[in-house]
CSV table of C-alpha atoms in Angstrom, one decimal:
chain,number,residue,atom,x,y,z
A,1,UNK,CA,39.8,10.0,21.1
A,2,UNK,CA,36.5,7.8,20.6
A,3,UNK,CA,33.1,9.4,19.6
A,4,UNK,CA,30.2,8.5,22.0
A,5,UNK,CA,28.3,5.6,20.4
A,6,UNK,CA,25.1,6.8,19.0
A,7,UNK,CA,21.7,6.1,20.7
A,8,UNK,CA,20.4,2.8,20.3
A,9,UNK,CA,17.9,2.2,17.8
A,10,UNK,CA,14.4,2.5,19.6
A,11,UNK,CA,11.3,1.1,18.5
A,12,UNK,CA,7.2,1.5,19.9
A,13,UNK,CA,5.6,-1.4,19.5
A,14,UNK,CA,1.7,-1.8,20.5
A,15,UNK,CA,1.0,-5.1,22.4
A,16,UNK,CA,-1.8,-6.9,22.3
A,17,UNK,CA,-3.5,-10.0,23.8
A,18,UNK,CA,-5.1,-13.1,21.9
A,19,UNK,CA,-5.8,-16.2,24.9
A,20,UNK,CA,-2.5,-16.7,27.2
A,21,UNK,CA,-0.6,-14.9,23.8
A,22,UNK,CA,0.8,-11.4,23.5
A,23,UNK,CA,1.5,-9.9,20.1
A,24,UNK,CA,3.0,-6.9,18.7
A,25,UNK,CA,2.8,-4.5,15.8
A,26,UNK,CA,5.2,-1.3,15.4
A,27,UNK,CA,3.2,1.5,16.5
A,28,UNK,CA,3.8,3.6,13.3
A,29,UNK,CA,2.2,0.7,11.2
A,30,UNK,CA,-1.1,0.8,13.2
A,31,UNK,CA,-3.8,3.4,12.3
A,32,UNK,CA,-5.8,2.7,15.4
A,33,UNK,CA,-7.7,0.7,17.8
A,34,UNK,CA,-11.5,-0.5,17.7
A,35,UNK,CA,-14.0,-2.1,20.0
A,36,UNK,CA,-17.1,-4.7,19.6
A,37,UNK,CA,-17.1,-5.3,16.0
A,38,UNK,CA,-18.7,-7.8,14.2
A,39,UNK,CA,-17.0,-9.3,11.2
A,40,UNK,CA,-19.3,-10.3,8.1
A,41,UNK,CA,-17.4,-13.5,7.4
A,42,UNK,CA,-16.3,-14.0,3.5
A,43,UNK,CA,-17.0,-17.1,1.6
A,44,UNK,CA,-13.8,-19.8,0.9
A,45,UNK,CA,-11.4,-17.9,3.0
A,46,UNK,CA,-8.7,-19.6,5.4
A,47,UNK,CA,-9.6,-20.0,9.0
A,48,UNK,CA,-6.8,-17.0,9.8
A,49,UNK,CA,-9.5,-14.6,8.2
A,50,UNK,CA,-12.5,-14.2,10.4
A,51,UNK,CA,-14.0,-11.5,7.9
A,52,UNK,CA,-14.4,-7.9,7.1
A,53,UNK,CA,-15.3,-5.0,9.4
A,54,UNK,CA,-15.8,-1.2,9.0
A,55,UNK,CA,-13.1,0.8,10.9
A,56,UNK,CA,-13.4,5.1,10.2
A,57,UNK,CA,-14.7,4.3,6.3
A,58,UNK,CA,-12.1,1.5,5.9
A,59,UNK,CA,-13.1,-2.0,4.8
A,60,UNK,CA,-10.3,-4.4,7.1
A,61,UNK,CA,-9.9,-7.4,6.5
A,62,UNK,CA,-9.8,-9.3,9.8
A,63,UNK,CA,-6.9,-11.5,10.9
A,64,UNK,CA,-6.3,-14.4,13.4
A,65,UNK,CA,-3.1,-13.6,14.8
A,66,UNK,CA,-2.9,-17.5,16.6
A,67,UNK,CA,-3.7,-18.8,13.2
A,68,UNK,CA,-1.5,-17.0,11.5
A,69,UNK,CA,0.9,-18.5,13.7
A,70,UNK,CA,0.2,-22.0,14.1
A,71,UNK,CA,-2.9,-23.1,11.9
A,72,UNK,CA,-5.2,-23.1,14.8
A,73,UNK,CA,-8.4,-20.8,15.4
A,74,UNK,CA,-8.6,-18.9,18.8
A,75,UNK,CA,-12.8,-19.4,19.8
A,76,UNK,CA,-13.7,-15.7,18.9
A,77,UNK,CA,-16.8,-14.6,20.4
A,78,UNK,CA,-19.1,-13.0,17.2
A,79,UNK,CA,-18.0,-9.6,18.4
A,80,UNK,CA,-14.8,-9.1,18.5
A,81,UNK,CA,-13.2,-7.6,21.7
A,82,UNK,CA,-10.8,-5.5,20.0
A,83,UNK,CA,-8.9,-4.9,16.3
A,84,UNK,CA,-6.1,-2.9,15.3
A,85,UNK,CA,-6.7,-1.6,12.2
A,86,UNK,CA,-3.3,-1.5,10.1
A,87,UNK,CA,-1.9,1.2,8.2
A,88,UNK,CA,-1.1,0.3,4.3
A,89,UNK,CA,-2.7,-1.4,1.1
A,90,UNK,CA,-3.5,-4.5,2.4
A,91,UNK,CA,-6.4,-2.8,4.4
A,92,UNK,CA,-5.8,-5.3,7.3
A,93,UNK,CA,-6.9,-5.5,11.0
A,94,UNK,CA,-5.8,-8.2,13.7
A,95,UNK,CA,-8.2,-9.3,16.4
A,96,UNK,CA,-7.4,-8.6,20.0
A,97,UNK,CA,-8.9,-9.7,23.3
A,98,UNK,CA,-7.1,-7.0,24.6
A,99,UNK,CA,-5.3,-3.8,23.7
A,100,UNK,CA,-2.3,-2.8,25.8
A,101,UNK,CA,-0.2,0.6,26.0
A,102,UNK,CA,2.4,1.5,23.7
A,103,UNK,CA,5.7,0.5,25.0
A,104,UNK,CA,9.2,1.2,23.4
A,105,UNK,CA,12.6,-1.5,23.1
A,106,UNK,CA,15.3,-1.4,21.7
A,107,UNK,CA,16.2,-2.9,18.4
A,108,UNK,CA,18.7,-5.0,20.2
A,109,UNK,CA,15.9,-6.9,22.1
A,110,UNK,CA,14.4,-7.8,19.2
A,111,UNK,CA,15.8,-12.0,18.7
A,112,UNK,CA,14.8,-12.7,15.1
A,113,UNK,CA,12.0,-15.5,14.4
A,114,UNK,CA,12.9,-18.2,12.0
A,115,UNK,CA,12.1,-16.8,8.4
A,116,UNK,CA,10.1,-19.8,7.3
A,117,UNK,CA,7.6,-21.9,8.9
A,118,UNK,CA,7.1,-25.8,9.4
A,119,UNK,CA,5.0,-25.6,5.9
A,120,UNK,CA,8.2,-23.7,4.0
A,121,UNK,CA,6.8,-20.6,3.9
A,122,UNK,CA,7.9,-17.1,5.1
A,123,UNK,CA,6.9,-16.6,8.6
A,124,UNK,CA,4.8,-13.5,9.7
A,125,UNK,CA,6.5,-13.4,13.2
A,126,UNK,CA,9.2,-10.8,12.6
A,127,UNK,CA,10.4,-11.7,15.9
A,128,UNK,CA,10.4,-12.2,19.7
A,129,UNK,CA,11.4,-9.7,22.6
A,130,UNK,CA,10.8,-9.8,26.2
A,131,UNK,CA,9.2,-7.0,27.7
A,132,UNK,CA,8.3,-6.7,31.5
A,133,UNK,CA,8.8,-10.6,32.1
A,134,UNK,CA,6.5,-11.6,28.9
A,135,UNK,CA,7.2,-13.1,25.7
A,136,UNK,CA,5.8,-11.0,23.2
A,137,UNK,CA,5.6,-12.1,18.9
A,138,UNK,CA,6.4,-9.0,17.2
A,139,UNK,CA,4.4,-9.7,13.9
A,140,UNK,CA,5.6,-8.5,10.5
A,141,UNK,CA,2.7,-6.6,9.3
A,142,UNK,CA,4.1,-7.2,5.2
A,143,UNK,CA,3.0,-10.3,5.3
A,144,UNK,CA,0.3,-11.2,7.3
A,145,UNK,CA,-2.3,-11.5,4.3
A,146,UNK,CA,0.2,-13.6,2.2
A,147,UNK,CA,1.0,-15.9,5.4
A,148,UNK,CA,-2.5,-16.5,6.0
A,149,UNK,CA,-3.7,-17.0,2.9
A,150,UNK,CA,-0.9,-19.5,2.2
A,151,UNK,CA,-1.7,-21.9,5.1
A,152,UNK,CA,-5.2,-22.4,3.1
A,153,UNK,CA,-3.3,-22.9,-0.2
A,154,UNK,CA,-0.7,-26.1,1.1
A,155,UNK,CA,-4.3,-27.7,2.5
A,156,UNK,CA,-6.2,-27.3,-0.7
A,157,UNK,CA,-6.7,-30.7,-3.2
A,158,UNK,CA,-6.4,-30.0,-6.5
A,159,UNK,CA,-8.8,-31.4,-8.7
C-alpha cells in the first residue's frame, strides 16, 4: 500500500517591480514595505547602493535590484517609489517602483539561476519562476550586499 505523497513545499514570495522587471523576495525575509523615501547617498559606494534611508528606526541600506543584476543603474527618481525593508543583519532594503501582493508557488517552480555571474562571482538571483504569465527573479536576500559590493571591487584599479 503507498502513503499519499506529502504536500508540496510552498513558498510566499513578495513581487515587486523595477522598469519592464519583476523581482521577488520570500515573504518571511521582508519586514515591510515603504513609500517616498529619499535616500542620503553614501560616499565611494557602488552604483547598486543608492544610499541609506530610515524605515520604523532602522537605518537600510538601499539596493538597486537591476544593478545587482547586471551592472546597470535603473534612472531612480530622488524619491524612491517604494522599498522593502529586509529582515536580518545586513539592515538592507531594495528599491521598488512598485509593490505587488504576496503570492505563493511551489518549490518546484522555482528553476535555479546560475550560481555565478559573468564576473565569477556568486549570483544574488536565487532563481526564476513563472507566475501568472511573468518572469519573475527570485533574489537571494544572503547576498545581496556582498554581490553588490563586489561588482565595484572587479572595476576598482589598484594603485
Amino acid at each position: 500500500m503507498h502513503e499519499a505523497s506529502e504536500d508540496p513545499q510552498l513558498h510566499d514570495l513578495v513581487p515587486f517591480e523595477v522598469g519592464d522587471k519583476v523581482f521577488a523576495v520570500f515573504a518571511d525575509l521582508v519586514d515591510g514595505t515603504a513609500e517616498a523615501k529619499v535616500p542620503v547617498p553614501l560616499p565611494n559606494t557602488p552604483p547598486a547602493v543608492l544610499g541609506v534611508i530610515c524605515v520604523r528606526g532602522r537605518m537600510l541600506t538601499v539596493i538597486d535590484p537591476i544593478a545587482i543584476l547586471n551592472g546597470d543603474t535603473f534612472g531612480w527618481p530622488e524619491s524612491l517609489p517604494f522599498v522593502i525593508a529586509l529582515r536580518g543583519d545586513e539592515q538592507l532594503a531594495l528599491a521598488a517602483q512598485r509593490c505587488r501582493d504576496t503570492i505563493t508557488i511551489a518549490a518546484s517552480d522555482l528553476q535555479p539561476a546560475t550560481r555565478t555571474n559573468d564576473d565569477g562571482f556568486e549570483s544574488a538571483a536565487l532563481g526564476i519562476t513563472v507566475h501568472g504569465g511573468e518572469e519573475i527573479t527570485v533574489f537571494r536576500v544572503d547576498n545581496l550586499f556582498a554581490a553588490a559590493v563586489r561588482r565595484k571591487e572587479r572595476r576598482r584599479r589598484r594603485l
